[in-house]
Amino acid sequence: MVAGNWKMNKTCAQAAALAEELVKGYRGEGAEVAVCPPFTALKCVKEALEGSSIRLGAQNVYHEDDGAFTGEVSVPMLKDLGVELVIVGHSERRQIFGEGDALVNKKVTKVLKSGLTPILCVGETLEERETGKTEEVVRRQTIEGLKGLSEREIGRTVIAYEPIWAIGTGRSATADDANGIIGYIREILEKIAGKETADTIRILYGGSVKPANAASLLGQPHIDGALVGGASLKADEFLGIISTIPERR
Ligand code: PEP
């Protein structure tokens, strides 16, 4: 899977124009592709994606259906717009908006129980990495994020390993390193959800993925795709990343 996180970028018209370029350029090769525009552009992008296999995702959600939650958007509202995937626990949500593992778990649970696919993001800060805490952090975020879910539900989740020091910095993890941590996440998953789930669950890498480094990252045995920020805002770069995906294993 290759998913584009457009973050807080693009008006409706700009987002629709980008989606149209992707529809023209994407031939359905190799990967399952999704784009995650801001809430305000979901409707426009859905219309632009009409007839294409590119799926629509959102960047966040709240875990209640409705009520006094000023500024929040619910799963029924997203479903109404044709959203199929939701990014949950992105590091920008965790760091800037103070989302913790308990809230992330409520959101992942809500998304799964509603039949949508969560993309659960995990990853360490530079300080955590430099003090040898990478495994401890991804273990905690994975276990806490998936708490209370059945093996089947965990199997329907997509996980994105995104080292925070590699997001938007131009500094990607090496393919070996990313593959190693994602392999470690599979070991954790095997303990909480069994070997079959651990082997088949999709785990993406995210952090400065570009056409130039995509082939080596996505060619790794444990890496099932990419969550792409900056490079997903330009059609040629995003399509360039998609085109490096090896045929389905
Ligand atoms: C992201 O924000 O999920 C991300 C991976 O960003 P970038 O590709 O810009 O590092």
Short mmCIF file of C-alpha atoms and ligand atoms in Angstrom, two decimals:
data_model
loop_
_atom_site.label_atom_id
_atom_site.label_comp_id
_atom_site.label_asym_id
_atom_site.label_seq_id
_atom_site.Cartn_x
_atom_site.Cartn_y
_atom_site.Cartn_z
CA MET A 1 0.00 0.00 0.00
CA VAL A 2 1.12 3.54 -0.71
CA ALA A 3 -0.87 6.21 1.16
CA GLY A 4 -0.45 9.96 0.81
CA ASN A 5 -0.91 12.18 3.85
CA TRP A 6 -1.61 15.65 2.51
CA LYS A 7 -1.65 17.15 6.02
CA MET A 8 -2.98 20.73 6.29
CA ASN A 9 -2.45 21.49 2.61
CA LYS A 10 -4.71 22.26 -0.36
CA THR A 11 -8.08 23.88 -0.79
CA CYS A 12 -10.88 21.87 -2.41
CA ALA A 13 -9.98 23.01 -5.92
CA GLN A 14 -6.25 22.36 -5.43
CA ALA A 15 -6.93 18.95 -3.89
CA ALA A 16 -9.28 17.94 -6.72
CA ALA A 17 -6.67 19.00 -9.28
CA LEU A 18 -4.02 16.82 -7.60
CA ALA A 19 -6.43 13.88 -7.37
CA GLU A 20 -7.25 14.23 -11.07
CA GLU A 21 -3.55 14.11 -11.97
CA LEU A 22 -3.16 10.95 -9.88
CA VAL A 23 -6.16 9.32 -11.52
CA LYS A 24 -4.67 10.04 -14.95
CA GLY A 25 -1.24 8.72 -13.99
CA TYR A 26 -2.11 5.67 -11.88
CA ARG A 27 -2.53 2.48 -13.87
CA GLY A 28 -3.46 0.24 -10.95
CA GLU A 29 0.00 -1.30 -10.89
CA GLY A 30 1.51 -3.08 -7.88
CA ALA A 31 0.21 -1.20 -4.91
CA GLU A 32 -3.08 -0.35 -3.31
CA VAL A 33 -3.11 3.44 -3.29
CA ALA A 34 -4.88 5.89 -0.98
CA VAL A 35 -4.85 9.63 -0.47
CA CYS A 36 -5.71 11.42 2.77
CA PRO A 37 -6.66 15.06 2.10
CA PRO A 38 -7.73 17.47 4.85
CA PHE A 39 -11.39 17.07 6.00
CA THR A 40 -12.46 20.14 4.04
CA ALA A 41 -11.32 18.61 0.74
CA LEU A 42 -12.66 15.05 1.20
CA LYS A 43 -15.81 15.64 -0.83
CA CYS A 44 -14.00 17.28 -3.76
CA VAL A 45 -11.36 14.56 -3.82
CA LYS A 46 -13.97 11.81 -3.66
CA GLU A 47 -15.60 13.28 -6.77
CA ALA A 48 -12.27 13.55 -8.54
CA LEU A 49 -11.45 9.90 -7.74
CA GLU A 50 -14.72 8.64 -9.25
CA GLY A 51 -14.08 5.52 -11.34
CA SER A 52 -10.51 5.10 -10.06
CA SER A 53 -9.23 2.44 -7.65
CA ILE A 54 -7.47 5.07 -5.55
CA ARG A 55 -9.05 5.00 -2.11
CA LEU A 56 -10.00 7.91 0.10
CA GLY A 57 -8.59 8.29 3.60
CA ALA A 58 -8.85 10.84 6.40
CA GLN A 59 -6.04 12.11 8.61
CA ASN A 60 -7.81 11.85 11.95
CA VAL A 61 -11.19 11.13 13.56
CA TYR A 62 -12.93 11.34 16.92
CA HIS A 63 -14.21 8.17 18.57
CA GLU A 64 -17.77 9.35 19.38
CA ASP A 65 -20.51 9.36 16.74
CA ASP A 66 -21.93 12.81 17.57
CA GLY A 67 -22.40 15.30 20.39
CA ALA A 68 -20.70 18.20 22.11
CA PHE A 69 -17.18 17.76 20.75
CA THR A 70 -16.42 21.12 19.19
CA GLY A 71 -14.11 20.93 16.22
CA GLU A 72 -14.14 17.15 15.93
CA VAL A 73 -15.28 14.90 13.06
CA SER A 74 -16.86 11.46 13.56
CA VAL A 75 -16.69 8.14 11.74
CA PRO A 76 -20.29 8.40 10.42
CA MET A 77 -19.41 11.81 8.96
CA LEU A 78 -16.36 10.34 7.22
CA LYS A 79 -18.29 7.33 5.94
CA ASP A 80 -20.88 9.67 4.52
CA LEU A 81 -18.12 11.21 2.37
CA GLY A 82 -16.83 7.86 1.11
CA VAL A 83 -13.81 7.59 3.40
CA GLU A 84 -12.41 4.05 3.76
CA LEU A 85 -9.19 4.57 5.73
CA VAL A 86 -8.24 6.77 8.65
CA ILE A 87 -4.75 7.71 9.85
CA VAL A 88 -4.72 7.42 13.65
CA GLY A 89 -2.02 8.51 16.09
CA HIS A 90 0.14 10.37 13.57
CA SER A 91 3.15 11.82 15.40
CA GLU A 92 1.93 15.35 14.68
CA ARG A 93 -1.34 14.49 16.50
CA ARG A 94 0.64 12.97 19.35
CA GLN A 95 3.23 15.76 19.64
CA ILE A 96 1.35 18.94 18.71
CA PHE A 97 -2.14 18.01 19.93
CA GLY A 98 -1.17 15.86 22.90
CA GLU A 99 -2.82 12.61 21.83
CA GLY A 100 -1.77 9.72 24.04
CA ASP A 101 -1.94 5.96 23.59
CA ALA A 102 -5.32 5.66 25.37
CA LEU A 103 -7.04 8.09 23.00
CA VAL A 104 -5.31 6.54 19.99
CA ASN A 105 -6.62 3.14 21.10
CA LYS A 106 -10.19 4.48 21.34
CA LYS A 107 -9.91 5.88 17.82
CA VAL A 108 -8.41 2.70 16.32
CA THR A 109 -11.15 0.66 18.01
CA LYS A 110 -13.90 2.93 16.73
CA VAL A 111 -12.55 2.92 13.19
CA LEU A 112 -12.28 -0.89 13.10
CA LYS A 113 -15.70 -1.50 14.68
CA SER A 114 -17.18 0.80 12.05
CA GLY A 115 -15.73 -1.27 9.21
CA LEU A 116 -13.10 1.25 8.14
CA THR A 117 -9.34 0.63 8.06
CA PRO A 118 -7.13 2.44 10.57
CA ILE A 119 -3.54 3.32 9.72
CA LEU A 120 -2.00 3.29 13.19
CA CYS A 121 1.21 5.33 13.31
CA VAL A 122 4.03 4.48 15.69
CA GLY A 123 7.57 5.78 15.91
CA GLU A 124 10.25 7.23 18.14
CA THR A 125 11.66 10.74 18.54
CA LEU A 126 15.32 11.49 17.83
CA GLU A 127 16.03 11.66 21.56
CA GLU A 128 14.38 8.29 22.14
CA ARG A 129 16.39 6.81 19.32
CA GLU A 130 19.67 8.24 20.56
CA THR A 131 19.03 6.92 24.07
CA GLY A 132 18.29 3.41 22.78
CA LYS A 133 14.54 3.55 23.40
CA THR A 134 13.26 2.87 19.88
CA GLU A 135 12.06 -0.67 20.58
CA GLU A 136 10.49 0.25 23.91
CA VAL A 137 8.54 3.12 22.29
CA VAL A 138 7.25 1.19 19.27
CA ARG A 139 6.38 -1.77 21.52
CA ARG A 140 4.35 0.45 23.86
CA GLN A 141 2.60 2.33 21.06
CA THR A 142 1.76 -0.89 19.21
CA ILE A 143 0.49 -2.82 22.25
CA GLU A 144 -1.44 0.13 23.72
CA GLY A 145 -2.82 1.22 20.36
CA LEU A 146 -4.23 -2.26 19.68
CA LYS A 147 -5.37 -3.02 23.24
CA GLY A 148 -8.67 -4.90 23.57
CA LEU A 149 -8.90 -5.80 19.89
CA SER A 150 -9.37 -9.33 18.56
CA GLU A 151 -6.77 -11.03 16.37
CA ARG A 152 -9.08 -10.55 13.43
CA GLU A 153 -9.44 -6.83 14.09
CA ILE A 154 -5.70 -6.43 14.52
CA GLY A 155 -5.26 -8.20 11.18
CA ARG A 156 -7.43 -5.54 9.49
CA THR A 157 -5.28 -2.73 10.84
CA VAL A 158 -2.50 -1.12 8.82
CA ILE A 159 0.49 -0.04 10.90
CA ALA A 160 2.85 2.73 9.81
CA TYR A 161 6.30 2.86 11.37
CA GLU A 162 7.29 6.51 11.17
CA PRO A 163 10.43 7.53 13.03
CA ILE A 164 9.65 11.12 13.98
CA TRP A 165 13.17 12.34 13.18
CA ALA A 166 12.62 11.22 9.57
CA ILE A 167 9.28 12.98 9.01
CA GLY A 168 9.53 16.04 6.79
CA THR A 169 13.27 16.30 7.43
CA GLY A 170 14.61 14.79 4.23
CA ARG A 171 16.41 12.29 6.47
CA SER A 172 14.99 8.83 5.89
CA ALA A 173 15.80 5.72 7.91
CA THR A 174 18.06 3.34 5.99
CA ALA A 175 16.19 0.50 4.33
CA ASP A 176 17.92 -1.98 6.63
CA ASP A 177 17.09 -0.06 9.74
CA ALA A 178 13.42 0.43 8.80
CA ASN A 179 13.16 -3.24 7.88
CA GLY A 180 14.67 -4.21 11.25
CA ILE A 181 12.23 -2.15 13.32
CA ILE A 182 9.28 -3.31 11.24
CA GLY A 183 10.45 -6.89 11.74
CA TYR A 184 10.49 -6.15 15.47
CA ILE A 185 6.90 -4.83 15.26
CA ARG A 186 5.94 -8.14 13.63
CA GLU A 187 7.48 -9.99 16.60
CA ILE A 188 5.32 -7.94 18.97
CA LEU A 189 2.27 -8.62 16.85
CA GLU A 190 3.00 -12.33 16.86
CA LYS A 191 2.86 -12.25 20.67
CA ILE A 192 -0.44 -10.38 20.84
CA ALA A 193 -2.25 -11.65 17.75
CA GLY A 194 -0.53 -14.84 16.55
CA LYS A 195 1.87 -15.68 13.75
CA GLU A 196 -0.60 -15.58 10.88
CA THR A 197 -1.72 -12.04 11.74
CA ALA A 198 1.87 -10.93 12.28
CA ASP A 199 2.89 -12.31 8.88
CA THR A 200 -0.02 -10.89 6.92
CA ILE A 201 -0.74 -7.52 8.57
CA ARG A 202 0.42 -4.62 6.43
CA ILE A 203 3.17 -2.50 7.93
CA LEU A 204 4.24 0.63 6.08
CA TYR A 205 7.32 2.79 6.48
CA GLY A 206 6.93 6.57 6.61
CA GLY A 207 9.54 9.33 6.83
CA SER A 208 10.93 11.26 3.85
CA VAL A 209 10.02 8.60 1.28
CA LYS A 210 10.78 9.91 -2.23
CA PRO A 211 11.04 8.32 -5.67
CA ALA A 212 14.83 8.13 -5.15
CA ASN A 213 14.72 6.01 -1.98
CA ALA A 214 11.37 4.21 -2.43
CA ALA A 215 12.69 1.18 -4.31
CA SER A 216 15.22 0.22 -1.66
CA LEU A 217 12.78 0.82 1.22
CA LEU A 218 9.82 -0.91 -0.39
CA GLY A 219 11.94 -3.81 -1.60
CA GLN A 220 12.61 -4.89 2.01
CA PRO A 221 10.94 -8.12 3.10
CA HIS A 222 9.12 -6.67 6.15
CA ILE A 223 8.01 -3.40 4.51
CA ASP A 224 4.60 -3.56 2.85
CA GLY A 225 4.40 -0.01 1.57
CA ALA A 226 4.78 3.65 2.45
CA LEU A 227 2.97 6.45 4.18
CA VAL A 228 4.12 9.54 2.30
CA GLY A 229 3.85 13.16 3.41
CA GLY A 230 5.69 15.83 1.44
CA ALA A 231 6.19 13.81 -1.73
CA SER A 232 2.46 12.99 -1.91
CA LEU A 233 1.69 16.65 -2.65
CA LYS A 234 3.23 16.43 -6.12
CA ALA A 235 1.62 14.01 -8.57
CA ASP A 236 4.86 13.09 -10.35
CA GLU A 237 6.67 12.29 -7.09
CA PHE A 238 3.79 10.27 -5.63
CA LEU A 239 3.35 8.36 -8.89
CA GLY A 240 7.12 7.84 -9.00
CA ILE A 241 6.98 6.19 -5.56
CA ILE A 242 4.03 3.99 -6.57
CA SER A 243 5.86 2.85 -9.69
CA THR A 244 8.72 1.42 -7.60
CA ILE A 245 6.46 -1.01 -5.74
CA PRO A 246 7.42 -4.55 -6.58
CA GLU A 247 4.61 -6.83 -7.77
CA ARG A 248 2.55 -8.26 -4.91
CA ARG A 249 4.43 -10.86 -2.95
C1 PEP B 1 4.13 11.76 7.32
O1 PEP B 1 3.86 12.84 7.77
O2 PEP B 1 3.40 10.77 7.55
C2 PEP B 1 5.36 11.65 6.53
C3 PEP B 1 5.89 10.46 6.36
O3 PEP B 1 5.90 12.81 6.03
P1 PEP B 1 7.17 12.97 5.03
O4 PEP B 1 7.00 11.95 3.94
O5 PEP B 1 7.07 14.37 4.53
O6 PEP B 1 8.38 12.71 5.85
#
